PDB file of C-alpha atoms in Angstrom:
ATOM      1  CA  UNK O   1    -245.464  44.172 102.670  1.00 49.00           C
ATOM      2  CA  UNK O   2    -248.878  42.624 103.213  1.00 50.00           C
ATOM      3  CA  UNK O   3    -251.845  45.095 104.029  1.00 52.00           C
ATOM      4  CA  UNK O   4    -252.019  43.071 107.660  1.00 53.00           C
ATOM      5  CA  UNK O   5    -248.347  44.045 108.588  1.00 66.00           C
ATOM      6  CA  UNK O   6    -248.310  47.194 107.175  1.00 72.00           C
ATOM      7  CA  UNK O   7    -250.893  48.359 109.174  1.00 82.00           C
ATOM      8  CA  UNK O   8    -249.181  46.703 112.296  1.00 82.00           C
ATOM      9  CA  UNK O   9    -246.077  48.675 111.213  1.00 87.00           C
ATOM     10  CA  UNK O  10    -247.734  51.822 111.256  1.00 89.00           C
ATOM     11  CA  UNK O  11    -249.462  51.150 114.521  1.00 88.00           C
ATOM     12  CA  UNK O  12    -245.681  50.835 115.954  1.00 90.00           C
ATOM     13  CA  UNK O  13    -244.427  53.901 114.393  1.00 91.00           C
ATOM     14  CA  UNK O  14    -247.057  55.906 116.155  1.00 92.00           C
ATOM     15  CA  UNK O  15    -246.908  54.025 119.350  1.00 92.00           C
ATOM     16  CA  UNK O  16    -243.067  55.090 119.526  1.00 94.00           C
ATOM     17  CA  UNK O  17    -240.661  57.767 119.485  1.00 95.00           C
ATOM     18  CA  UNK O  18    -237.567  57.589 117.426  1.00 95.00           C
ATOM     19  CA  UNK O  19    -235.497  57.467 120.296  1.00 96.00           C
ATOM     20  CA  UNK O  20    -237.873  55.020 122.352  1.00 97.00           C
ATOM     21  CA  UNK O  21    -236.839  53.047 119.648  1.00 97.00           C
ATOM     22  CA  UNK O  22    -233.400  53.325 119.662  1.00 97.00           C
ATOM     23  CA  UNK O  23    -233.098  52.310 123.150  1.00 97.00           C
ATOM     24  CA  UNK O  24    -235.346  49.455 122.376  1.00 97.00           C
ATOM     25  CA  UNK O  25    -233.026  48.069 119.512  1.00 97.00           C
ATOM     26  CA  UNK O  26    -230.132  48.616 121.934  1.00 97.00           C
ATOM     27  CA  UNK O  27    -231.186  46.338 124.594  1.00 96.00           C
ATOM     28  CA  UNK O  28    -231.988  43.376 122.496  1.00 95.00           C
ATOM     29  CA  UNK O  29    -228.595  44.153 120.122  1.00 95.00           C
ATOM     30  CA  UNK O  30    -230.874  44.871 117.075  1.00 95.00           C
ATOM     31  CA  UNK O  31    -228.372  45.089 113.947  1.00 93.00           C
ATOM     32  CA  UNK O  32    -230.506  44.421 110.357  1.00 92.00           C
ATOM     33  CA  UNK O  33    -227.070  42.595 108.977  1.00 92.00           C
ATOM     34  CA  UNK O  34    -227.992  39.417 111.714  1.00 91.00           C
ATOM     35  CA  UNK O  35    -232.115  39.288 109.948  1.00 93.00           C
ATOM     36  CA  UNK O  36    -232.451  36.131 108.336  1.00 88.00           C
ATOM     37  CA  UNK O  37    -235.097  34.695 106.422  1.00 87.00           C
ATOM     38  CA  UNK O  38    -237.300  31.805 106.193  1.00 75.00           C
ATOM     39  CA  UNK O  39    -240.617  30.517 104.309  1.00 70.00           C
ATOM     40  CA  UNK O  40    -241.061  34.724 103.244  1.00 77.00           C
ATOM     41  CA  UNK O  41    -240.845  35.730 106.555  1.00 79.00           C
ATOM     42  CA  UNK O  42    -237.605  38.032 108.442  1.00 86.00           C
ATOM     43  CA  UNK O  43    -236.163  36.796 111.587  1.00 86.00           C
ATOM     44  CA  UNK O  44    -234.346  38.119 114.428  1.00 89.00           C
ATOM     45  CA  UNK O  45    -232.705  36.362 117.335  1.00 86.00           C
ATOM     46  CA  UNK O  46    -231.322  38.600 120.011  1.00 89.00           C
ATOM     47  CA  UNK O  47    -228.247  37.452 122.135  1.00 84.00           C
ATOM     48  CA  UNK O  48    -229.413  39.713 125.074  1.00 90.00           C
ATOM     49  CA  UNK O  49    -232.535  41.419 126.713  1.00 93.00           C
ATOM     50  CA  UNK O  50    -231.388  44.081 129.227  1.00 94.00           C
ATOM     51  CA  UNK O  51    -230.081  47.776 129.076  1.00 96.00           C
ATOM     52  CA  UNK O  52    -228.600  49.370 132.096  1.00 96.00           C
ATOM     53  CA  UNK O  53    -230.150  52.868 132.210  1.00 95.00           C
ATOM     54  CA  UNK O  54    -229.007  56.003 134.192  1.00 91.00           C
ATOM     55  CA  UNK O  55    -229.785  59.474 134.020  1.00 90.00           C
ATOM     56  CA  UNK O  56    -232.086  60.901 131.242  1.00 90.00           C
ATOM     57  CA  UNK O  57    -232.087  57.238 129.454  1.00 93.00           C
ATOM     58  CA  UNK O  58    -234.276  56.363 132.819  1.00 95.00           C
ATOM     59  CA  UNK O  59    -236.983  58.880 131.408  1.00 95.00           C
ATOM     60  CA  UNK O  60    -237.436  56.996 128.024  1.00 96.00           C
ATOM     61  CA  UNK O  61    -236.872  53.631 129.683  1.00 97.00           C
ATOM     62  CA  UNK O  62    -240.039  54.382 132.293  1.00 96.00           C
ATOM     63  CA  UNK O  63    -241.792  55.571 129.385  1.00 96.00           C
ATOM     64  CA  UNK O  64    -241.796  52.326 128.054  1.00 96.00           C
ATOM     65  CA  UNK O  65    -242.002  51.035 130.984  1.00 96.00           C
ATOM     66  CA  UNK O  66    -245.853  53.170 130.913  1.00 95.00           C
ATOM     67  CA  UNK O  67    -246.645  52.106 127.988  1.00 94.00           C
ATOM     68  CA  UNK O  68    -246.259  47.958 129.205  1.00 92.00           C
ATOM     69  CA  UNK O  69    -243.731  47.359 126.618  1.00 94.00           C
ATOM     70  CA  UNK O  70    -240.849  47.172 129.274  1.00 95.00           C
ATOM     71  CA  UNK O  71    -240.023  45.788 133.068  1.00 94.00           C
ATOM     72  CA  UNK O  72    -237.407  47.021 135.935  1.00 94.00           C
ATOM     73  CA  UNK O  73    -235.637  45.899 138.109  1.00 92.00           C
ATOM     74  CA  UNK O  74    -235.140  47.677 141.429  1.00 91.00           C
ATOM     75  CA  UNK O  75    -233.165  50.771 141.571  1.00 91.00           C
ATOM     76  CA  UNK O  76    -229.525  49.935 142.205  1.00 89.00           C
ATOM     77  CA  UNK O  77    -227.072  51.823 144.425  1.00 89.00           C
ATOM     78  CA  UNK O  78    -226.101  54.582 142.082  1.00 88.00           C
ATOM     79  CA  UNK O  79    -229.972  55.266 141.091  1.00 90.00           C
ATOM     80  CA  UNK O  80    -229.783  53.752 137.935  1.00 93.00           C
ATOM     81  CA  UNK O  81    -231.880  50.734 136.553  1.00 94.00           C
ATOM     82  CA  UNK O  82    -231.952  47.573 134.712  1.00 96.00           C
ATOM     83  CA  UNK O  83    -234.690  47.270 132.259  1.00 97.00           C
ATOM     84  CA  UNK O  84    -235.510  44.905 129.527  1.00 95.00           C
ATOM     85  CA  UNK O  85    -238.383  44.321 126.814  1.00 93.00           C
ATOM     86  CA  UNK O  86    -241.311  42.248 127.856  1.00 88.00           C
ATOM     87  CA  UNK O  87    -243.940  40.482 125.485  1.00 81.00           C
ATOM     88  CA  UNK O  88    -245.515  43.531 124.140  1.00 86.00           C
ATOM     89  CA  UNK O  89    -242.017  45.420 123.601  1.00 92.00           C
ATOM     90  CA  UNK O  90    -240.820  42.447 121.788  1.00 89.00           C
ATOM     91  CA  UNK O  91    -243.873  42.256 119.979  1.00 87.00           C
ATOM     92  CA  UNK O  92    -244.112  46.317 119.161  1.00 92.00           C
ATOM     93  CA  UNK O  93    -240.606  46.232 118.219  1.00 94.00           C
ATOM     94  CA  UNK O  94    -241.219  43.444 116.157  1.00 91.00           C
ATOM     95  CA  UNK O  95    -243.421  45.496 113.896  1.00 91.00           C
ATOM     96  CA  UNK O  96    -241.832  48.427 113.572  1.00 94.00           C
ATOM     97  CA  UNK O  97    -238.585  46.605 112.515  1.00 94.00           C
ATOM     98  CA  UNK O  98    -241.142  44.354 109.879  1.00 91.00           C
ATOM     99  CA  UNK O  99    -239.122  41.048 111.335  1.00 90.00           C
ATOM    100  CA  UNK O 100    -240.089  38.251 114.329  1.00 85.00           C
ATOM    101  CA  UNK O 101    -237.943  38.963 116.755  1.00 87.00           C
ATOM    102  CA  UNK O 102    -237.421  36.056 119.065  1.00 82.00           C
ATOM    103  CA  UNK O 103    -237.492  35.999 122.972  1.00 78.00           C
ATOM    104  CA  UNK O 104    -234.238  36.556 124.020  1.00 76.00           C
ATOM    105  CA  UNK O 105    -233.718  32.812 125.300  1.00 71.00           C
ATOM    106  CA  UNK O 106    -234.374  30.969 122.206  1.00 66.00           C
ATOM    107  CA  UNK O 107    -231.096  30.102 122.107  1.00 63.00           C
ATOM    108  CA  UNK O 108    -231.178  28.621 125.476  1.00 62.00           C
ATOM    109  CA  UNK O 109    -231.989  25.072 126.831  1.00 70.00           C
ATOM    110  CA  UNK O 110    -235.570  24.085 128.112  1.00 75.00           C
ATOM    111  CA  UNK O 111    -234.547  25.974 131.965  1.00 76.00           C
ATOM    112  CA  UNK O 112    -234.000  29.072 130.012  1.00 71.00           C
ATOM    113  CA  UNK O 113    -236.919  29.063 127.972  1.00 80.00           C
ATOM    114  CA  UNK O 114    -239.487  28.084 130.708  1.00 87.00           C
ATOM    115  CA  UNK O 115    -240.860  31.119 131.709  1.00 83.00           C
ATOM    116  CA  UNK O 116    -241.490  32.032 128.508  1.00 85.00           C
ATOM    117  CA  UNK O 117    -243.464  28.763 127.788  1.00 90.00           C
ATOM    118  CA  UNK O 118    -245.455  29.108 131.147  1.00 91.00           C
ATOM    119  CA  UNK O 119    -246.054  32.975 130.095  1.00 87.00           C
ATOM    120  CA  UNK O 120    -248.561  31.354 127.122  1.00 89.00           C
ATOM    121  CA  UNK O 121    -249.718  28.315 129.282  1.00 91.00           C
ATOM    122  CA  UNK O 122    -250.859  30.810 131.862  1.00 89.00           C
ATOM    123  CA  UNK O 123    -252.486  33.169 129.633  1.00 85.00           C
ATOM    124  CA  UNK O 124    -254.682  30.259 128.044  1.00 82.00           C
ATOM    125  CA  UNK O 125    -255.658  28.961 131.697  1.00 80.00           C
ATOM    126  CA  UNK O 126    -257.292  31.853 131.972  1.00 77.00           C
ATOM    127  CA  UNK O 127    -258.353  32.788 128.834  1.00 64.00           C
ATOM    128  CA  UNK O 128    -262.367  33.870 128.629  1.00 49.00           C
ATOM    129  CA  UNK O 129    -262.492  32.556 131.885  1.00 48.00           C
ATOM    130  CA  UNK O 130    -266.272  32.324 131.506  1.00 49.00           C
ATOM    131  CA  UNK O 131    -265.944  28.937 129.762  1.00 50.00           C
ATOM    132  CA  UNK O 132    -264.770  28.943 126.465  1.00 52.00           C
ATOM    133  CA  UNK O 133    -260.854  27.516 126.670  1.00 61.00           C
ATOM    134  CA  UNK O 134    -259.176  25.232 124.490  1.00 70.00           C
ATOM    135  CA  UNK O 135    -255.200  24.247 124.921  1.00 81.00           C
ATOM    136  CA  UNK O 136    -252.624  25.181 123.335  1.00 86.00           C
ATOM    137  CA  UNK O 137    -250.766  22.524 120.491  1.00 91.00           C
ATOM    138  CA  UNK O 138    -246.967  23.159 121.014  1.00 93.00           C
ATOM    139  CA  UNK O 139    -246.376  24.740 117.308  1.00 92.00           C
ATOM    140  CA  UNK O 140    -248.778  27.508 118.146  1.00 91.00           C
ATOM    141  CA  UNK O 141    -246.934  28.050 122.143  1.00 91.00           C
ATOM    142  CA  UNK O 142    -243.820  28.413 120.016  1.00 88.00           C
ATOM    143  CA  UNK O 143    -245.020  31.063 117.483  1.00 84.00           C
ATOM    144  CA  UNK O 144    -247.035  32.906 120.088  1.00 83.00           C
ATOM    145  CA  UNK O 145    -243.437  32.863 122.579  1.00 81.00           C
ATOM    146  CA  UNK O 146    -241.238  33.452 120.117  1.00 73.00           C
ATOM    147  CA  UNK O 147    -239.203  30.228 120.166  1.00 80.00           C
ATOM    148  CA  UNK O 148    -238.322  27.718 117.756  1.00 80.00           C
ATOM    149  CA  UNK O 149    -240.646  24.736 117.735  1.00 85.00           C
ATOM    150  CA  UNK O 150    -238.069  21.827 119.043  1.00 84.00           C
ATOM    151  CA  UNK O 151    -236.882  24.336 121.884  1.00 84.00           C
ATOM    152  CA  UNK O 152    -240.549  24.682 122.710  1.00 90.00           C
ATOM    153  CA  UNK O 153    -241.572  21.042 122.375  1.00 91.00           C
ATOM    154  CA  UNK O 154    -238.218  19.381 124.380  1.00 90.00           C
ATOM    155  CA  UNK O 155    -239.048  22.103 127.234  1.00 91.00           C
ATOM    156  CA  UNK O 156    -242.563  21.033 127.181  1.00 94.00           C
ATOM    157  CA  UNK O 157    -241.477  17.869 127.796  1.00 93.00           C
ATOM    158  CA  UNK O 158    -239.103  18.801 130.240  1.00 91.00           C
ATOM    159  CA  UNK O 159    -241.819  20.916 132.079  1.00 93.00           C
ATOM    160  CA  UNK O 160    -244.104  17.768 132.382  1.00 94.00           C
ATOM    161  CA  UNK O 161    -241.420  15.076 133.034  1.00 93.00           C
ATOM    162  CA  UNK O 162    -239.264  17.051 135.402  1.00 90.00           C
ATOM    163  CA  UNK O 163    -241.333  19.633 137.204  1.00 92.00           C
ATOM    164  CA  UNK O 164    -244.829  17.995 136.643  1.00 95.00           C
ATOM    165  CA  UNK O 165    -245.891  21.986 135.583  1.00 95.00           C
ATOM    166  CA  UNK O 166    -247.296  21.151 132.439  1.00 94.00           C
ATOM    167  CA  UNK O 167    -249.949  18.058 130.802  1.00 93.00           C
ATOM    168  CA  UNK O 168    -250.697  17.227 127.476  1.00 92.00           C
ATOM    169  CA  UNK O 169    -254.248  17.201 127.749  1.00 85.00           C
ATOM    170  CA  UNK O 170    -256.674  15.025 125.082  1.00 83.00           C
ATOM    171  CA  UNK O 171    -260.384  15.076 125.019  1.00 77.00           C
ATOM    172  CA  UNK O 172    -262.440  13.271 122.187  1.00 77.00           C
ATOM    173  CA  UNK O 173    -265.202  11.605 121.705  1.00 79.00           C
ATOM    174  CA  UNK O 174    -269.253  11.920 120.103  1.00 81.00           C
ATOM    175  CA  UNK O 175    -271.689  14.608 121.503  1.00 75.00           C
ATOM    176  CA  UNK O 176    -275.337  13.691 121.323  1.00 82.00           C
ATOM    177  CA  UNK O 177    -275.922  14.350 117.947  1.00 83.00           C
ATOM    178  CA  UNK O 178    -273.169  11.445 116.976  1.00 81.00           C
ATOM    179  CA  UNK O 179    -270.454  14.600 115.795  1.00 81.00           C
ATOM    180  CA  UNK O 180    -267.185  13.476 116.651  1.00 77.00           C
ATOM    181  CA  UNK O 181    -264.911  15.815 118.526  1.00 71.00           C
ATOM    182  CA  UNK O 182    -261.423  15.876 119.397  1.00 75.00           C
ATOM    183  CA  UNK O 183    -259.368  18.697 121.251  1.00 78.00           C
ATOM    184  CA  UNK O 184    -255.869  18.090 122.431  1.00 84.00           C
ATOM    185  CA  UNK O 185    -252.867  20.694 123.766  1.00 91.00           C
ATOM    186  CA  UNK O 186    -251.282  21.403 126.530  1.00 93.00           C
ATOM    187  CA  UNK O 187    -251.830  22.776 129.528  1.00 90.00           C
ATOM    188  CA  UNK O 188    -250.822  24.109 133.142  1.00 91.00           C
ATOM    189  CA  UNK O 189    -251.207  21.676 135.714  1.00 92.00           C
ATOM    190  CA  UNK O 190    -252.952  21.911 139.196  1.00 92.00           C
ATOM    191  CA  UNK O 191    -248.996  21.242 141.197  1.00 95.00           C
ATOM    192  CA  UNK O 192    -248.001  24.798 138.953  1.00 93.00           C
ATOM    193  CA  UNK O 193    -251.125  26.400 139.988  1.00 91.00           C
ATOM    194  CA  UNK O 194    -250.779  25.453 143.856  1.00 93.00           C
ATOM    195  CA  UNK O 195    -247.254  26.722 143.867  1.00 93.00           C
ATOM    196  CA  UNK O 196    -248.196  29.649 142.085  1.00 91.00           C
ATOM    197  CA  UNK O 197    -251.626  30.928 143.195  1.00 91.00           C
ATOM    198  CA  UNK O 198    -251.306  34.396 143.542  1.00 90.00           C
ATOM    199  CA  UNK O 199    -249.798  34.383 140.019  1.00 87.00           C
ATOM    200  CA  UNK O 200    -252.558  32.860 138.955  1.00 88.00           C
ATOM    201  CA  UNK O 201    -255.712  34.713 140.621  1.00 88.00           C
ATOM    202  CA  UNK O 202    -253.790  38.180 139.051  1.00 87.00           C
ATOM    203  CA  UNK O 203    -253.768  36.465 135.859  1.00 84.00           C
ATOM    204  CA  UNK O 204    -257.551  35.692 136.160  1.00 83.00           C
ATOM    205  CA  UNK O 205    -258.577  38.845 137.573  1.00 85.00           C
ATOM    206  CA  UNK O 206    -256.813  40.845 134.984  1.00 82.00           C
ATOM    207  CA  UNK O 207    -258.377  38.672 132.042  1.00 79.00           C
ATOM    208  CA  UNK O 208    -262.229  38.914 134.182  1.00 80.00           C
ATOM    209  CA  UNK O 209    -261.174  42.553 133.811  1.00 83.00           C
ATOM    210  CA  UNK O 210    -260.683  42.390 130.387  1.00 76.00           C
ATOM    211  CA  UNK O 211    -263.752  40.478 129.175  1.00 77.00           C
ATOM    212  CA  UNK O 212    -265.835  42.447 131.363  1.00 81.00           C
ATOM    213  CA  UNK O 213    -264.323  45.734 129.631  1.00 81.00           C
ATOM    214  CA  UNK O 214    -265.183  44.339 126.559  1.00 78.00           C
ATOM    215  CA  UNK O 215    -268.847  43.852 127.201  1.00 78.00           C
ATOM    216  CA  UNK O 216    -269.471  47.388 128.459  1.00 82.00           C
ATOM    217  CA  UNK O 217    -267.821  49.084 125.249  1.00 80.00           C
ATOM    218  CA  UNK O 218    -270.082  46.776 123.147  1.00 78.00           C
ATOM    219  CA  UNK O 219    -273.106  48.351 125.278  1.00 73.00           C
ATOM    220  CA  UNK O 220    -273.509  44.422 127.092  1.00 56.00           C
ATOM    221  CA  UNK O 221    -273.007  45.922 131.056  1.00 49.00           C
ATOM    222  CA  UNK O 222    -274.006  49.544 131.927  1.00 48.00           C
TER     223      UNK O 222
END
């Protein structure tokens, strides 16, 4: 294990309990015999995202829930709850099991795996919203939502050609001092923000929030 992942792993083995864990391996199916490999690296692809929680299970699951590695839905008629992993939980899970687990749709088609593609779209149009953004090239949307790169690409593609959500944005040319510059990616277009506004000013608040946080730990805002 590399000195980077080990010290991811132990980060995840703190942030958990053992049975936070077991309930997280649960809902996404987690079984060690389905990890494959590639280039080095252990895989997981989960064939669901959801566990339906009642009774003392609800305790760990709003735990989680706490701790931003989970979502709900809204209490159903018997009390209970549906809850599933979000970003984080995939991503904590991820290394404490030492293997990329996969969004839960990356076996889907292009409708399925949307959301997850506008989750990283969104978080880069706001990105250090005080001026210092660059998009996205579809290999790095796919490793940073947990999809395979052609799923990501065709729904991409399908998000630009069908919705009109999405742009592939170029930009090159020679700054004053004759450098030559080229930036290209994708990104969210102003028809997805318009529909979606309130999504987006939370999104921008919350990353304002964050930057600002930043500067008054490093002493920059009093």
């Amino acid at each position: 294990m590399s000195d980077l992942n080990h010290d991811l792993h132990a980060r995840a083995v703190k942030a958990l309990s053992e049975n936070e864990v077991r309930k997280m391996e649960h809902c996404v199916g987690f079984d060690r015999k389905k990890i494959y490999h590639r280039g080095g690296t252990a895989y997981y692809k989960p064939y669901r995202n959801y566990y339906d929680a009642g009774g003392t299970d609800m305790r760990v699951w709003e735990r989680l829930v706490e701790k931003g590695f989970a979502d709900c839905a809204e209490p159903k008629k018997d009390g209970g709850k549906y809850y599933w992993l979000n970003r984080n939980g995939l991503n904590i899970l991820s290394a404490y099991e030492e293997c990329f687990i996969y969004s839960e749709n990356a076996n889907g088609n292009e409708i399925d795996a949307s959301e997850d593609v506008i989750d990283i779209l969104l978080e880069d149009a706001v990105y250090c919203g005080y001026g210092c953004w660059l998009p996205s090239g579809a290999r790095n949307i796919a490793i940073r939502a947990r999809l395979p790169y052609k799923l990501t690409l065709s729904t991409l593609k399908y998000l630009q050609n069908k919705c009109g959500y999405v742009a592939h944005y170029y930009e090159g040319g020679c700054n004053d001092d004759g450098e030559v510059h080229c930036t290209h990616g994708w990104t969210l277009t102003k028809k997805w923000i318009d529909e979606h506004q309130e999504r987006h000013k939370a999104a921008q608040k919350a990353e304002y929030e964050r930057i600002d946080r930043i500067a008054r730990d490093a002493g920059g805002t009093k």
